[in-house]
mmCIF file of C-alpha atoms and ligand atoms in Angstrom:
data_model
loop_
_atom_site.group_PDB
_atom_site.id
_atom_site.type_symbol
_atom_site.label_atom_id
_atom_site.label_comp_id
_atom_site.label_asym_id
_atom_site.label_seq_id
_atom_site.Cartn_x
_atom_site.Cartn_y
_atom_site.Cartn_z
ATOM 1 C CA UNK P 1 -11.510 13.344 1.919
ATOM 2 C CA UNK P 2 -12.377 14.309 -1.545
ATOM 3 C CA UNK P 3 -8.989 15.712 -2.426
ATOM 4 C CA UNK P 4 -7.562 12.046 -1.630
ATOM 5 C CA UNK P 5 -6.533 10.219 -4.190
ATOM 6 C CA UNK P 6 -6.608 7.145 -2.884
ATOM 7 C CA UNK P 7 -9.668 7.937 -1.228
ATOM 8 C CA UNK P 8 -10.976 8.628 -4.734
ATOM 9 C CA UNK P 9 -9.923 5.119 -5.699
ATOM 10 C CA UNK P 10 -11.695 3.731 -2.917
ATOM 11 C CA UNK P 11 -15.282 5.534 -4.030
ATOM 12 C CA UNK P 12 -14.216 4.148 -7.650
ATOM 13 C CA UNK P 13 -14.245 7.701 -8.433
ATOM 14 C CA UNK P 14 -10.226 7.131 -9.914
ATOM 15 C CA UNK P 15 -9.425 3.719 -12.270
ATOM 16 C CA UNK P 16 -7.377 1.313 -10.523
ATOM 17 C CA UNK P 17 -6.079 -1.708 -11.427
ATOM 18 C CA UNK P 18 -7.476 -3.554 -8.645
ATOM 19 C CA UNK P 19 -5.865 -7.105 -6.820
ATOM 20 C CA UNK P 20 -7.821 -7.555 -3.678
ATOM 21 C CA UNK P 21 -10.585 -6.083 -1.808
ATOM 22 C CA UNK P 22 -11.746 -6.677 2.146
ATOM 23 C CA UNK P 23 -14.241 -5.142 4.107
ATOM 24 C CA UNK P 24 -11.488 -3.123 5.167
ATOM 25 C CA UNK P 25 -8.370 -2.975 2.777
ATOM 26 C CA UNK P 26 -8.069 -2.672 -1.226
ATOM 27 C CA UNK P 27 -4.900 -3.349 -2.809
ATOM 28 C CA UNK P 28 -4.176 -2.257 -6.762
ATOM 29 C CA UNK P 29 -1.073 -2.251 -9.044
ATOM 30 C CA UNK P 30 1.395 0.906 -8.417
ATOM 31 C CA UNK P 31 0.671 3.434 -11.749
ATOM 32 C CA UNK P 32 4.601 3.661 -11.473
ATOM 33 C CA UNK P 33 6.054 0.244 -11.014
ATOM 34 C CA UNK P 34 9.292 -0.167 -9.230
ATOM 35 C CA UNK P 35 9.722 -3.895 -9.635
ATOM 36 C CA UNK P 36 8.020 -6.462 -11.597
ATOM 37 C CA UNK P 37 5.317 -6.615 -9.079
ATOM 38 C CA UNK P 38 4.747 -3.338 -7.275
ATOM 39 C CA UNK P 39 1.367 -2.991 -5.461
ATOM 40 C CA UNK P 40 -0.219 -0.880 -2.820
ATOM 41 C CA UNK P 41 -2.447 -2.032 0.057
ATOM 42 C CA UNK P 42 -4.743 1.043 1.381
ATOM 43 C CA UNK P 43 -7.424 0.916 4.325
ATOM 44 C CA UNK P 44 -10.672 2.014 3.352
ATOM 45 C CA UNK P 45 -10.713 4.541 6.100
ATOM 46 C CA UNK P 46 -8.223 7.487 5.294
ATOM 47 C CA UNK P 47 -5.439 7.632 7.741
ATOM 48 C CA UNK P 48 -2.397 10.549 6.763
ATOM 49 C CA UNK P 49 0.646 8.785 8.321
ATOM 50 C CA UNK P 50 2.114 5.745 10.246
ATOM 51 C CA UNK P 51 2.380 8.805 12.700
ATOM 52 C CA UNK P 52 -1.574 9.632 12.546
ATOM 53 C CA UNK P 53 -2.264 5.671 13.516
ATOM 54 C CA UNK P 54 -3.717 5.286 16.890
ATOM 55 C CA UNK P 55 -4.466 2.308 19.080
ATOM 56 C CA UNK P 56 -7.995 2.109 17.703
ATOM 57 C CA UNK P 57 -6.150 1.240 14.207
ATOM 58 C CA UNK P 58 -4.573 -1.533 15.649
ATOM 59 C CA UNK P 59 -6.862 -4.171 13.266
ATOM 60 C CA UNK P 60 -6.646 -1.654 10.239
ATOM 61 C CA UNK P 61 -2.722 -2.024 10.334
ATOM 62 C CA UNK P 62 -2.916 -5.904 10.964
ATOM 63 C CA UNK P 63 -5.291 -6.073 8.009
ATOM 64 C CA UNK P 64 -3.150 -4.061 5.648
ATOM 65 C CA UNK P 65 0.230 -6.642 6.681
ATOM 66 C CA UNK P 66 -1.743 -9.815 5.824
ATOM 67 C CA UNK P 67 -3.762 -8.469 2.983
ATOM 68 C CA UNK P 68 0.175 -7.618 1.537
ATOM 69 C CA UNK P 69 0.924 -11.635 2.450
ATOM 70 C CA UNK P 70 -1.978 -12.402 0.378
ATOM 71 C CA UNK P 71 -1.143 -10.176 -2.440
ATOM 72 C CA UNK P 72 2.188 -11.972 -2.339
ATOM 73 C CA UNK P 73 0.510 -14.999 -3.135
ATOM 74 C CA UNK P 74 -2.019 -13.340 -5.822
ATOM 75 C CA UNK P 75 1.419 -12.406 -7.556
ATOM 76 C CA UNK P 76 3.035 -15.311 -7.415
ATOM 77 C CA UNK P 77 6.374 -14.252 -5.572
ATOM 78 C CA UNK P 78 5.424 -15.390 -1.817
ATOM 79 C CA UNK P 79 7.711 -17.896 -1.989
ATOM 80 C CA UNK P 80 11.033 -16.279 -3.959
ATOM 81 C CA UNK P 81 10.405 -13.332 -1.427
ATOM 82 C CA UNK P 82 8.803 -9.460 -1.716
ATOM 83 C CA UNK P 83 9.504 -6.253 0.571
ATOM 84 C CA UNK P 84 6.839 -4.270 2.069
ATOM 85 C CA UNK P 85 7.122 -1.112 2.912
ATOM 86 C CA UNK P 86 5.209 2.321 4.718
ATOM 87 C CA UNK P 87 7.193 5.458 3.733
ATOM 88 C CA UNK P 88 6.194 8.173 6.231
ATOM 89 C CA UNK P 89 6.496 12.139 5.765
ATOM 90 C CA UNK P 90 9.320 13.581 3.533
ATOM 91 C CA UNK P 91 12.342 12.091 4.906
ATOM 92 C CA UNK P 92 10.977 8.338 4.377
ATOM 93 C CA UNK P 93 9.526 9.648 0.637
ATOM 94 C CA UNK P 94 6.031 9.499 1.232
ATOM 95 C CA UNK P 95 4.208 11.687 -1.628
ATOM 96 C CA UNK P 96 0.433 10.507 -1.154
ATOM 97 C CA UNK P 97 -0.833 10.934 2.099
ATOM 98 C CA UNK P 98 -3.178 8.286 2.708
ATOM 99 C CA UNK P 99 -1.088 5.558 4.959
ATOM 100 C CA UNK P 100 -0.364 2.712 2.609
ATOM 101 C CA UNK P 101 1.651 -0.773 2.109
ATOM 102 C CA UNK P 102 4.089 -0.952 -0.659
ATOM 103 C CA UNK P 103 4.540 -4.849 -2.012
ATOM 104 C CA UNK P 104 7.199 -5.343 -4.283
ATOM 105 C CA UNK P 105 8.609 -8.233 -5.681
ATOM 106 C CA UNK P 106 9.654 -10.374 -9.049
ATOM 107 C CA UNK P 107 13.254 -9.501 -8.607
ATOM 108 C CA UNK P 108 15.789 -9.520 -6.060
ATOM 109 C CA UNK P 109 15.969 -5.835 -3.928
ATOM 110 C CA UNK P 110 19.058 -4.133 -2.961
ATOM 111 C CA UNK P 111 19.796 -3.104 0.734
ATOM 112 C CA UNK P 112 19.781 -0.752 2.026
ATOM 113 C CA UNK P 113 16.888 1.106 0.502
ATOM 114 C CA UNK P 114 18.314 4.455 -1.134
HETATM 115 P P1 AMP T 201 4.376 6.525 -1.057
HETATM 116 O O1 AMP T 201 5.988 8.220 -2.335
HETATM 117 O O2 AMP T 201 5.337 5.701 -0.711
HETATM 118 O O3 AMP T 201 3.490 8.012 -0.641
HETATM 119 O O4 AMP T 201 3.911 5.929 -2.543
HETATM 120 C C1 AMP T 201 2.560 6.698 -3.505
HETATM 121 C C2 AMP T 201 2.370 5.683 -4.487
HETATM 122 O O5 AMP T 201 1.525 6.015 -4.709
HETATM 123 C C3 AMP T 201 3.994 5.601 -5.620
HETATM 124 O O6 AMP T 201 4.410 4.551 -5.677
HETATM 125 C C4 AMP T 201 2.975 6.440 -6.715
HETATM 126 O O7 AMP T 201 3.544 5.490 -8.027
HETATM 127 C C5 AMP T 201 1.746 5.141 -6.251
HETATM 128 N N1 AMP T 201 0.149 6.192 -6.647
HETATM 129 C C6 AMP T 201 -0.068 7.533 -7.019
HETATM 130 N N2 AMP T 201 -0.665 7.693 -7.764
HETATM 131 C C7 AMP T 201 -1.604 6.435 -7.676
HETATM 132 C C8 AMP T 201 -2.431 6.088 -8.662
HETATM 133 N N3 AMP T 201 -3.488 6.970 -9.236
HETATM 134 N N4 AMP T 201 -2.629 4.466 -8.820
HETATM 135 C C9 AMP T 201 -1.971 3.773 -8.344
HETATM 136 N N5 AMP T 201 -0.659 4.349 -7.809
HETATM 137 C C10 AMP T 201 -0.785 5.407 -8.121
HETATM 138 ZN ZN1 ZN T 202 -7.364 9.042 1.750
#
């Protein structure tokens, strides 16, 4: 999808501070970090929202979570703790409609989120 900012990052058309690349996912630093460590993990293949994921996406959803844990290890906060979040649609706070996992760490995160 040429008008999708995350597809353009996958295609190398927009720069990103890459943390991890696999056959199926990409992780990079969020442009507007909400914690000392804030990364995004995205599938290479475009899926707009969690609502659009189907049975055939079971493996890629697992890949996102496992890559999230790997990113936390790489960024050094796996043991102290972190949060993974997927926002869905307007009330969930989703602004980029290419599914992604936020990985936030490096400070104590409050709960419940706003
Ligand atoms: P969400 O609001 O859950 O859809 O999250 C989208 C996230 O993408 C936000 O945290 C943005 O700061 C981040 N973002 C948007 N454009 C870029 C970009 N070009 N590179 C890195 N992060 C981005
Ligand atoms: Zn996309």
